[in-house]
Coordinates of C-alpha atoms and ligand atoms in Angstrom, one line a residue:
X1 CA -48.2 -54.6 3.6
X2 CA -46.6 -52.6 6.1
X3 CA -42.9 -52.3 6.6
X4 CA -43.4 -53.9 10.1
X5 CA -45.3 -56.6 8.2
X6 CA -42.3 -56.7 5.8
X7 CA -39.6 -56.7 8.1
X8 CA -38.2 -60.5 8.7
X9 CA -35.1 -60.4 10.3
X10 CA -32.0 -58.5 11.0
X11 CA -28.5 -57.7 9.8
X12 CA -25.5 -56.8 12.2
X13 CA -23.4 -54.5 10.7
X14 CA -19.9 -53.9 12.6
X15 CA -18.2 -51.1 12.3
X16 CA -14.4 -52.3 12.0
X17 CA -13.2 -48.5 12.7
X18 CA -15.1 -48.2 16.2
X19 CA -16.0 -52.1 16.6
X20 CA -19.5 -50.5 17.3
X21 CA -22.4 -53.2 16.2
X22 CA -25.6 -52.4 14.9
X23 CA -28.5 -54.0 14.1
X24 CA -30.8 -53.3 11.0
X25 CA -34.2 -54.7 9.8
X26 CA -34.5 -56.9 6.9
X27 CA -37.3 -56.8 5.1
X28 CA -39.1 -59.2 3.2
X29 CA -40.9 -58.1 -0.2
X30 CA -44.0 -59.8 -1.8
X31 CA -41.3 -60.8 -4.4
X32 CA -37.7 -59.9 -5.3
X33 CA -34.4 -59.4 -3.4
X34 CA -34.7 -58.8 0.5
X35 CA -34.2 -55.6 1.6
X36 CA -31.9 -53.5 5.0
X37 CA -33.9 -51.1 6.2
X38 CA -31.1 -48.1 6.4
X39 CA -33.2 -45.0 7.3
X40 CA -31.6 -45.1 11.3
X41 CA -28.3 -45.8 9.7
X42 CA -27.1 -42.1 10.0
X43 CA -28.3 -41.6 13.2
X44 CA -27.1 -45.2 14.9
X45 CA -23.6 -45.1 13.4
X46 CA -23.5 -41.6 11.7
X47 CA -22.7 -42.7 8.5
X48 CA -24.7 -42.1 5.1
X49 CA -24.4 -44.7 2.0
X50 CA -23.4 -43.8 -1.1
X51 CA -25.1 -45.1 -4.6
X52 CA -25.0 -42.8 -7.2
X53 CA -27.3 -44.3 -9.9
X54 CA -29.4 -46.3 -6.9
X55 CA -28.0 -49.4 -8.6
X56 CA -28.9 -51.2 -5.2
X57 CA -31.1 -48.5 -3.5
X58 CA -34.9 -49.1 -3.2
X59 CA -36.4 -45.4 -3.0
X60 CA -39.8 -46.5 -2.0
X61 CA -42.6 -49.4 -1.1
X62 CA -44.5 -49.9 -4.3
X63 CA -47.5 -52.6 -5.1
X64 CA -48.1 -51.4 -8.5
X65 CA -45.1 -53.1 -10.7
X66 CA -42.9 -55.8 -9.9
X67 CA -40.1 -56.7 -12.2
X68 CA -37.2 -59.5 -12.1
X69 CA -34.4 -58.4 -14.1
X70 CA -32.5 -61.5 -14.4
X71 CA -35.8 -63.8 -15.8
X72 CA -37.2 -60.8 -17.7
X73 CA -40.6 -60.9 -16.0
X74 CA -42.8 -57.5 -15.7
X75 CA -46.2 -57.6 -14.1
X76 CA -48.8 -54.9 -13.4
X77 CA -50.5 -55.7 -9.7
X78 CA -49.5 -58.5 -10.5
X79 CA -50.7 -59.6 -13.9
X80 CA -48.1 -60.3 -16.8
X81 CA -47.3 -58.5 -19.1
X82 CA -47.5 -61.0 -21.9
X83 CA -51.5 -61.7 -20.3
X84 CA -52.4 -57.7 -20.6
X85 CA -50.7 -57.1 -23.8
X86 CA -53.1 -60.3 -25.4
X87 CA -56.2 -60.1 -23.5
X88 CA -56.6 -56.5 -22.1
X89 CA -56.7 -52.4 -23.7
X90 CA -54.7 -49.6 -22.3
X91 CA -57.5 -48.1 -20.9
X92 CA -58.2 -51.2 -18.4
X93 CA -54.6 -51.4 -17.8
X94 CA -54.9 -47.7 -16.4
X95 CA -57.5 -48.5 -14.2
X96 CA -55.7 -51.7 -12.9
X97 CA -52.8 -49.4 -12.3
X98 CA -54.7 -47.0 -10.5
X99 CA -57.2 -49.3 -8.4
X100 CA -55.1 -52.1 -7.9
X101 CA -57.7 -54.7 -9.8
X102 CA -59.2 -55.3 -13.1
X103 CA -62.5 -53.7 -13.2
X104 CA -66.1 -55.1 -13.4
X105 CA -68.2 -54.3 -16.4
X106 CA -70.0 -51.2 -15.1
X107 CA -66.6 -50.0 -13.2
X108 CA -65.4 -49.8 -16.6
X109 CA -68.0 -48.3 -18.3
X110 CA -67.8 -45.7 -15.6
X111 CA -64.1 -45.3 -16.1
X112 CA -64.3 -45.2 -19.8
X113 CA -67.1 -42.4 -19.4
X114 CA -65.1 -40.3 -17.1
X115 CA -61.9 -40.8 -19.1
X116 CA -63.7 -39.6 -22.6
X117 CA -65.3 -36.2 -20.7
X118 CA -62.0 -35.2 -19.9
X119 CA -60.4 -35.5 -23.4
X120 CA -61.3 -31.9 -24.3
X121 CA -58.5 -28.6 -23.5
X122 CA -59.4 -25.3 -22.1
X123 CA -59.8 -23.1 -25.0
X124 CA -57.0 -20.5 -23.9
X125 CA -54.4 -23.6 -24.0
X126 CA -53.9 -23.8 -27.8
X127 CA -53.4 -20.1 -27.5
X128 CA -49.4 -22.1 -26.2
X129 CA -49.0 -23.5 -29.4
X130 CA -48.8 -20.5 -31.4
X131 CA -46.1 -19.8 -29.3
X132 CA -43.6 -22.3 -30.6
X133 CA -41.7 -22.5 -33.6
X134 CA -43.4 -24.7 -36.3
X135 CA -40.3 -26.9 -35.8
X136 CA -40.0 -27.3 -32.2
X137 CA -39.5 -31.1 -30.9
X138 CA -43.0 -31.9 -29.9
X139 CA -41.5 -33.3 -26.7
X140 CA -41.1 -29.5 -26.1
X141 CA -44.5 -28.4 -26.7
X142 CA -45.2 -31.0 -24.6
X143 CA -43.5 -30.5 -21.6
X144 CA -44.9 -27.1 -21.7
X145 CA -48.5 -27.7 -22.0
X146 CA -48.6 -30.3 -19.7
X147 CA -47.0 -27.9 -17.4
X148 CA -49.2 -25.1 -18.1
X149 CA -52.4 -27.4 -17.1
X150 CA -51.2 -26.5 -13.8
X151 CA -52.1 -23.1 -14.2
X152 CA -55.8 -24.6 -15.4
X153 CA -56.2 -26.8 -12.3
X154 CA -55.1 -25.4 -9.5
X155 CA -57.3 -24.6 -6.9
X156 CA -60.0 -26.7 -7.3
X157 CA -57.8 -29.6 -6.8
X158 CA -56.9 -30.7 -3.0
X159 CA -54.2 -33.2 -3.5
X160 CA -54.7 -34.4 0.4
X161 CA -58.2 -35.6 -0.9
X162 CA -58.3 -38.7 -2.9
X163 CA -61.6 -37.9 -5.0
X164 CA -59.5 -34.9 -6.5
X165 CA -56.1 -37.1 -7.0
X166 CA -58.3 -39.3 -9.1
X167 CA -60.3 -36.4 -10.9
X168 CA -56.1 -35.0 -11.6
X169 CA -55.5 -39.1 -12.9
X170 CA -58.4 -38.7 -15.1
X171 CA -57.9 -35.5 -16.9
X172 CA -53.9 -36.2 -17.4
X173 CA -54.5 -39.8 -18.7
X174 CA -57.7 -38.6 -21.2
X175 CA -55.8 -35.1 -21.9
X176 CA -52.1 -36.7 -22.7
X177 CA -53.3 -37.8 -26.6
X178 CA -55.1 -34.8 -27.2
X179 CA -51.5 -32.6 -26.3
X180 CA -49.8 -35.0 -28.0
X181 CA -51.4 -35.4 -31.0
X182 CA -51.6 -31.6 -31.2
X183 CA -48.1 -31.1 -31.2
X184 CA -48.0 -32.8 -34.2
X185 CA -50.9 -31.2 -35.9
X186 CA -49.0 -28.0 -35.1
X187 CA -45.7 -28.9 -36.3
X188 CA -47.5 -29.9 -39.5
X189 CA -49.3 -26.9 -39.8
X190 CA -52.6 -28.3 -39.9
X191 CA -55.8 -28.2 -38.0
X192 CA -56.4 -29.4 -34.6
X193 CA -58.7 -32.3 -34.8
X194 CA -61.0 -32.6 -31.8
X195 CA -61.3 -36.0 -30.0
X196 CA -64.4 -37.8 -30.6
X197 CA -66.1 -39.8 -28.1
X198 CA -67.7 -42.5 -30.2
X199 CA -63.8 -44.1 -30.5
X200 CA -61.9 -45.5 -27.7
X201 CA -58.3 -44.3 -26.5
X202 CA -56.1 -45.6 -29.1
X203 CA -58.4 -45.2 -31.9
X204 CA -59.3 -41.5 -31.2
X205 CA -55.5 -40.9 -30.9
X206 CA -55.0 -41.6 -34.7
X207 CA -58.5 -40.0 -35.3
X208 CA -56.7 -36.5 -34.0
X209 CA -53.4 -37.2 -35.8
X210 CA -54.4 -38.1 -39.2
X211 CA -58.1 -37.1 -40.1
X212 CA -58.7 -33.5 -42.1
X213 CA -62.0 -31.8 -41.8
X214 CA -62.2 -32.5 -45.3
X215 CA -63.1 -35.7 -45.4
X216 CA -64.5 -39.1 -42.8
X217 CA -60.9 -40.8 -41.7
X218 CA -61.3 -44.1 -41.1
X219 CA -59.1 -45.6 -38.5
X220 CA -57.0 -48.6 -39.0
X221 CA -58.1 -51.0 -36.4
X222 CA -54.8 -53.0 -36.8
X223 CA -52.8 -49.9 -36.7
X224 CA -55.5 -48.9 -33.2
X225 CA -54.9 -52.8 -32.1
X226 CA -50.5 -52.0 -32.5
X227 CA -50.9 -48.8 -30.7
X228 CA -52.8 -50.2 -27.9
X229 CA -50.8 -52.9 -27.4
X230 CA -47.4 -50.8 -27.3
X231 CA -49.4 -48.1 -24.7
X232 CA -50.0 -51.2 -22.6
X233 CA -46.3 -52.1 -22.5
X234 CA -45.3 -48.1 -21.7
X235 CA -47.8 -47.4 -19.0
X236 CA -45.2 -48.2 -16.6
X237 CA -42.1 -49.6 -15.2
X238 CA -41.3 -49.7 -11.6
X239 CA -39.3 -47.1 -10.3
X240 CA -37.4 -46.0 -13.6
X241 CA -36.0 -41.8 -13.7
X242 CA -38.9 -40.2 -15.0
X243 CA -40.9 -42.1 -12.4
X244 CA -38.5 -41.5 -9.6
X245 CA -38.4 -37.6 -11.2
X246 CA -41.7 -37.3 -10.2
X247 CA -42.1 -39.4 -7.0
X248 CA -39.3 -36.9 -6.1
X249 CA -40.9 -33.7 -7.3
X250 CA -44.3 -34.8 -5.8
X251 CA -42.9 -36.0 -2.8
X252 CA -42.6 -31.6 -2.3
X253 CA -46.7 -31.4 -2.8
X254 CA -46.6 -29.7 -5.9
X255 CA -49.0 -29.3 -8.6
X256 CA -49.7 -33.0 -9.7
X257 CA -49.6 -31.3 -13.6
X258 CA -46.3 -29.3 -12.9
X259 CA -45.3 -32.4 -11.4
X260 CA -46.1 -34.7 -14.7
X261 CA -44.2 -32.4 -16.7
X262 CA -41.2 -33.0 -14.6
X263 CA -41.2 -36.7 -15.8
X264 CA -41.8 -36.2 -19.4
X265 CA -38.6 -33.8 -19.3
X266 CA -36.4 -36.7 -17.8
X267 CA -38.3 -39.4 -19.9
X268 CA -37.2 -37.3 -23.5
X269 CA -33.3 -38.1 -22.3
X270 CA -32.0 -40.7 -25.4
X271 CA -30.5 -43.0 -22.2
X272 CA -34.2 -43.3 -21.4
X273 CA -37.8 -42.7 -23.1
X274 CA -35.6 -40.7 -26.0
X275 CA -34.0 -44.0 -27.2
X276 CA -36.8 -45.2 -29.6
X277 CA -36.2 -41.9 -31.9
X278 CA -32.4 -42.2 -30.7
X279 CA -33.0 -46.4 -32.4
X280 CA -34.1 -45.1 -35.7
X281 CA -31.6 -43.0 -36.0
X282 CA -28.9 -44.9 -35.7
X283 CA -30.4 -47.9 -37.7
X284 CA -30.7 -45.1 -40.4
X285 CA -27.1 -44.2 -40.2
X286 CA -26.2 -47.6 -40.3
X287 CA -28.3 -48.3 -43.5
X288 CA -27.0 -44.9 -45.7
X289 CA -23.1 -45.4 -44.4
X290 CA -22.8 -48.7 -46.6
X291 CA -20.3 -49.8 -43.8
X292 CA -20.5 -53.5 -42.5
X293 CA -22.5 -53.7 -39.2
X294 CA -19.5 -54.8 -37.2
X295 CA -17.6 -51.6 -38.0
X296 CA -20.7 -50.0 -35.8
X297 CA -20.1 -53.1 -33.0
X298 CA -17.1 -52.3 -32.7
X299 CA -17.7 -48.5 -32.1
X300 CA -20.3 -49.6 -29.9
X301 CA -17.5 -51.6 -27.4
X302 CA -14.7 -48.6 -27.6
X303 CA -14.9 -46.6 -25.0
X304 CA -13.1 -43.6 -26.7
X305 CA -16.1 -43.2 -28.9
X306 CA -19.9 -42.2 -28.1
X307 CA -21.6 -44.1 -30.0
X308 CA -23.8 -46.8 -28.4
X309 CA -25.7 -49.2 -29.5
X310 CA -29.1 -47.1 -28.7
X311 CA -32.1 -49.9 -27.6
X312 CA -29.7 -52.1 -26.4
X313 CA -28.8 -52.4 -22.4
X314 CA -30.9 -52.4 -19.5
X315 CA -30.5 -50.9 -15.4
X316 CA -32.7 -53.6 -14.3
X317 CA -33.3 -56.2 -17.3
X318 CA -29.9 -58.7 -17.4
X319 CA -32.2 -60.5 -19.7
X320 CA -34.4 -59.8 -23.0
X321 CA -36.8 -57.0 -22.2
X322 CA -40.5 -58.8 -22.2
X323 CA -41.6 -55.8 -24.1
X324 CA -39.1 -55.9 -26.6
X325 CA -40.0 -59.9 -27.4
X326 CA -44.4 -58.3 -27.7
X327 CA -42.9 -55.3 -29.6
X328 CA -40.5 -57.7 -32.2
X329 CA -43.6 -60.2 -33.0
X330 CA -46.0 -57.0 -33.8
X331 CA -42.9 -55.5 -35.7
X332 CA -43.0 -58.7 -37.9
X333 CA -46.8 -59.0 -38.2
X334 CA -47.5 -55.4 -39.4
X335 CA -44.7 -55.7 -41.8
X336 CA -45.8 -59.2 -42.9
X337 CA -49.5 -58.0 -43.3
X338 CA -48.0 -55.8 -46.0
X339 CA -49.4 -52.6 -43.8
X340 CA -46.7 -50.2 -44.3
X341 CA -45.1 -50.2 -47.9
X342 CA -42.3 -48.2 -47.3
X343 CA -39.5 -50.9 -48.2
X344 CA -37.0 -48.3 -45.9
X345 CA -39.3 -50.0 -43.0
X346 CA -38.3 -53.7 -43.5
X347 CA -34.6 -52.3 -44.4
X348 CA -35.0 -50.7 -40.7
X349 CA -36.3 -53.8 -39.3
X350 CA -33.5 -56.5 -41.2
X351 CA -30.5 -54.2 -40.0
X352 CA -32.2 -54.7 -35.8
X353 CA -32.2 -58.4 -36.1
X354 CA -28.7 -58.5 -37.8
X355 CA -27.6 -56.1 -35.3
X356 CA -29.3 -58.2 -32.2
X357 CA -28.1 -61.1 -33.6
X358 CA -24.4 -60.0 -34.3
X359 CA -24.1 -58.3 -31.3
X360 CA -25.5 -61.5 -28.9
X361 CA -23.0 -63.3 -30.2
X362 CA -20.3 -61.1 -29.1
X363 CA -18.6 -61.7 -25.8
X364 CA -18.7 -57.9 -24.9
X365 CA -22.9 -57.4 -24.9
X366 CA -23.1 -61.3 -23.7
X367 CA -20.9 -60.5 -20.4
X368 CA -22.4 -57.4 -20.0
X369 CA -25.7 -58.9 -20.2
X370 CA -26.8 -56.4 -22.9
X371 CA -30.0 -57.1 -24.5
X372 CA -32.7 -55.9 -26.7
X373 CA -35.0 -53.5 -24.4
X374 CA -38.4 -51.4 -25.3
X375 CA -36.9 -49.0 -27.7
X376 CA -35.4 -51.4 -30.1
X377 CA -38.1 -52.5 -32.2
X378 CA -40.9 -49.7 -30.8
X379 CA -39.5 -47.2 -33.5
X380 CA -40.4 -49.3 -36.3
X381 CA -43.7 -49.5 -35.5
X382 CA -44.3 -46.1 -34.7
X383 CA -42.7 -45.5 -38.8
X384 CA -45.0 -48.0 -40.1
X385 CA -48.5 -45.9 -38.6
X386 CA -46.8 -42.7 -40.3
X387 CA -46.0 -41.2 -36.8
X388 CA -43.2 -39.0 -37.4
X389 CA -39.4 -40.0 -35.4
X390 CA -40.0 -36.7 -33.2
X391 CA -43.3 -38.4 -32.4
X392 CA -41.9 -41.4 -30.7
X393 CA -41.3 -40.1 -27.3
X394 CA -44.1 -38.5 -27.0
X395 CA -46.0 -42.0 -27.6
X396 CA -43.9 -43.8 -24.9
X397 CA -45.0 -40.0 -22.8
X398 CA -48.8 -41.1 -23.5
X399 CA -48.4 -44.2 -22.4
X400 CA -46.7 -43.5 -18.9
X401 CA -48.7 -40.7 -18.3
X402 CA -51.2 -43.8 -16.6
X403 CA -47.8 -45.0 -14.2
X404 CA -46.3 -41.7 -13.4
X405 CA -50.2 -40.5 -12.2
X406 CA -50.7 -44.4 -10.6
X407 CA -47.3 -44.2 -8.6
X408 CA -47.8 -40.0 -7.9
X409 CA -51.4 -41.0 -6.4
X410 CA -49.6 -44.4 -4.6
X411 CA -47.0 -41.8 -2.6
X412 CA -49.6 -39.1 -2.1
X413 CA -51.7 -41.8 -0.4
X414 CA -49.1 -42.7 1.9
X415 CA -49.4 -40.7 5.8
X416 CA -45.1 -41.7 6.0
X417 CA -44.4 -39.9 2.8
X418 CA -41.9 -37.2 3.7
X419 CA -40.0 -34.8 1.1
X420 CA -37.7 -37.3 -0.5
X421 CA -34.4 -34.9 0.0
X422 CA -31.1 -37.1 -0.5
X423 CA -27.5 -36.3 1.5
X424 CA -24.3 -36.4 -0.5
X425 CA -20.1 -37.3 -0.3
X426 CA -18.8 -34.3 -0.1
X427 CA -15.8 -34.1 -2.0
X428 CA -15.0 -30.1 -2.2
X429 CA -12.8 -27.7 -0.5
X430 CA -12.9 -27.7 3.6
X431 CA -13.5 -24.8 5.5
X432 CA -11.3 -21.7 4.3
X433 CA -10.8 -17.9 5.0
X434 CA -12.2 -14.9 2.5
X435 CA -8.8 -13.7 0.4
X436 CA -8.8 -9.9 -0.3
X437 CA -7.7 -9.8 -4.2
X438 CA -4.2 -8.9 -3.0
X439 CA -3.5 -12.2 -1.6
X440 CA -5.1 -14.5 -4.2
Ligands
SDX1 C1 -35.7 -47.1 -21.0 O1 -35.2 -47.9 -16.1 C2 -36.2 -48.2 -16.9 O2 -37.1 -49.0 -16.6 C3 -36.2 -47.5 -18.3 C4 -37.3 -48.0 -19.3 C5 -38.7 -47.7 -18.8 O3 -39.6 -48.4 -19.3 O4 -38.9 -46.7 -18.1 O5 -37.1 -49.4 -19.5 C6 -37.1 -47.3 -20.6 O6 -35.1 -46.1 -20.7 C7 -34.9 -48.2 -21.7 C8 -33.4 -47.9 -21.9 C9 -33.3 -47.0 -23.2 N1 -31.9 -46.5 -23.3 C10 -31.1 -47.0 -24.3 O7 -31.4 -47.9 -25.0 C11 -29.8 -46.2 -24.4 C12 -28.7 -47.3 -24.6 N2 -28.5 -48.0 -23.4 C13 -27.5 -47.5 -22.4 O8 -27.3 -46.2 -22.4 C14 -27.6 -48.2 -21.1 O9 -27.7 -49.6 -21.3 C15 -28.6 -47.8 -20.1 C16 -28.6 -46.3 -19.8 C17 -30.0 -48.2 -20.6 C18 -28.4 -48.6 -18.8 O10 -27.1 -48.1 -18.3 P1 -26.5 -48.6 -16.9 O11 -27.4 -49.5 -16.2 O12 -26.0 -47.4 -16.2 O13 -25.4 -49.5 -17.4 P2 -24.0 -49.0 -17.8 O14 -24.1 -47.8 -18.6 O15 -23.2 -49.0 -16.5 O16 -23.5 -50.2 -18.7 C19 -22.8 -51.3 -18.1 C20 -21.8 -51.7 -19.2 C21 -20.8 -50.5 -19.5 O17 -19.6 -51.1 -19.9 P3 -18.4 -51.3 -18.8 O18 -18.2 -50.0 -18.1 O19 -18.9 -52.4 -17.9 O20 -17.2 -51.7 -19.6 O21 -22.4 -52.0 -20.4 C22 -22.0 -51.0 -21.4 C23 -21.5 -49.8 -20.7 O22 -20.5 -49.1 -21.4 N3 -23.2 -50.6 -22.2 C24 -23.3 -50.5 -23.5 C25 -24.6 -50.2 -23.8 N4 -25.3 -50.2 -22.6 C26 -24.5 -50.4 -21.6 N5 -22.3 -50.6 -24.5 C27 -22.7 -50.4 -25.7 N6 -24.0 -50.1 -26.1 C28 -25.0 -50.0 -25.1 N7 -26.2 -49.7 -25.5

């Protein structure tokens, strides 16, 4: 849909200073709120508008994902969430996201194929790893391998031509696990464990995490199942920071790997993708301080103190997260099956639901709409596969690679795309002479 196809009607805006009117376009979405067109704004009445945190801003045009705060719905081209997360795999949710519909048989055995030949890194690239400290936050190593595939793929990638857009999707989605899991490998000292083609995505993930050379690792398929399922509900999220972070670095044509590792930098923030380790954390503090949760509630709702209550509040959702909800049930079921014995686990998990229950009973988080979002219960999980808490943003990385690379393409696509370059309110000093040091 084009935004002449999109645009419905008109607003009048009068300007009470000048009395000058002018008239905007409104334009009408496929779904959610309607839309003023602003872009001849400055040059009709001069003026700029001013929204910090885009709390009412729409950067782009997307038809990837649409999401409705208020009723908690999320749906990928369309598709809900709660329909992918039960009946599809992440790797068929990556190719909706990136083609736009759910593939035929031989599309995805195509797919699959092209996906599993790109799993492999250039040799010289481990050569990185030696270069951080055994104890380096993963997200770290991360952010600097992923960047240093740019250095790997450069010139043989024209990011005008679609073909090589795609071949850049292909070897980010199939090489994100094999980074990731490699960090971890590294921070444990161990071997790096190849991928192996005979496993899909999820399954050769845990394959290079947790097999030795020493012996055949076989691969929980509930554990695979839970780890699909959770990269389903991370591959992506509308226009969110680390997916505006790299519309806005792409949107200079830069190197679609440089421009990657620009989103996992603002995804590892703890107000964003950093939550779920940020979760754990604070459920673990809560558990060894032998304090009554509503000493923590109440921390939570003053103002003078840091602390918040990490996994809980949402820009967009004024409802409960529809990951969260997927991400509870598998919390219970893995801990029901009797999967993970670590009783620490269900102590984890018992403290979240008093926590979500106390706190959605108290007026502060009911009129402030603050729910339960992805990060609450994702940690949980993560503990009960034996991935490590420095490991958890680096999942919720893997999994977003797919809608950071899906949206990148979208923009790249796009003849109107211009270097996204905001204005500001300038608030500083006006114009003023050079003092010599005498008369400062
Ligand atoms: C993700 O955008 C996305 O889609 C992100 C994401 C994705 O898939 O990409 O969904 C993933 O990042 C989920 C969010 C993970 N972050 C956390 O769980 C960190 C804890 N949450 C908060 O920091 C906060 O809720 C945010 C950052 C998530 C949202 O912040 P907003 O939209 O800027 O809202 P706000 O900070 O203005 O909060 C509104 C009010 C404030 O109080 P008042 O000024 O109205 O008195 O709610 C309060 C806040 O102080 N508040 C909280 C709170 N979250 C908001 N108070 C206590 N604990 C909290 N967690």
């Amino acid at each position: 849909m084009s935004k002449k196809d999109a645009t419905t009607n008109t607003v009048t805006i009068t300007d009470n200073r000048t009395g000058k009117q002018i008239e905007l376009d409104l334009l009408k979405p496929t779904c959610g709120p309607m839309t003023i067109d602003v872009t001849s704004l400055y040059k009709q009445l001069g003026y700029f508008t001013y929204d910090p945190g885009f709390m009412s801003t729409a950067s782009c045009w997307s038809k990837i994902t649409y999401l409705d705060g208020d009723k908690g719905v999320l749906e990928y081209r369309g598709y809900p969430i709660e329909q992918l997360a039960e009946k599809s795999t992440f790797l068929e949710t990556c190719y909706l996201l990136l083609h736009g519909d759910l593939p035929k048989k031989d599309e995805m055995e195509k797919f699959e194929y092209d996906i599993k030949h790109h799993t492999m890194l250039h040799e010289q690239l481990l050569r990185f790893y030696s270069g951080f400290r055994r104890d380096s936050h993963p997200m770290a190593i991360m952010v600097g391998v992923v960047a240093a595939l740019s250095a790997f793929y450069h010139d043989d990638e024209d990011i005008h031509d679609p073909q090589d857009r795609m071949n850049a999707a292909h070897r980010l989605i199939a090489k994100m696990p094999t980074i990731a899991a490699w960090s971890y490998r590294y921070a444990m000292g161990m071997p790096f464990i190849y991928p192996d083609n005979s496993l899909d995505f999820s399954e050769n993930f845990l394959h290079m995490m947790f097999s030795t050379p020493c012996e055949k690792y076989k691969v929980d398929p509930l554990l695979a199942k839970a780890l699909d399922i959770i990269l389903i509900l991370h591959a992506d999220h509308e226009q969110n920071a680390s997916t505006s972070t790299v519309r806005l670095a792409g949107s200079s044509q830069a190197n679609p790997f440089a421009v990657l590792a620009s989103g996992i930098a603002s995804l590892w923030g703890p107000a964003h993708g950093g939550a779920n380790e940020a979760v754990i954390r604070m459920l673990t503090e809560i558990n060894d301080s032998g304090k009554p949760l509503s000493d923590f509630i109440d921390r939570a709702k003053d103002k003078k103190d840091r602390f918040r209550l990490m996994g809980f509040g949402h820009r967009v959702y004024k409802n409960y997260d529809p990951r969260a909800k997927i991400i509870r049930k598998i919390c219970h079921q893995m801990l029901e099956s009797g999967q993970c014995t670590d009783p620490k686990h269900q102590k984890l998990l018992d403290t979240a639901m008093e926590l979500e229950k106390i706190a959605r009973e108290d007026d502060y988080f009911v009129s402030r709409n603050l729910y339960p979002n992805v990060d609450f219960y994702s940690g949980i999980i993560f503990l009960g596969m034996g991935i490590p808490l420095n490991m958890f943003t680096v999942l919720f990385a893997v999994g977003r690679s797919v809608g950071w690379v899906a949206q990148w393409n979208e923009m790249m696509a796009d003849p109107q795309t211009k270097i996204g370059r905001p204005r500001q309110l300038f608030t500083g000093e006006a114009t003023r002479e050079y003092q010599e040091f005498e008369e400062r």
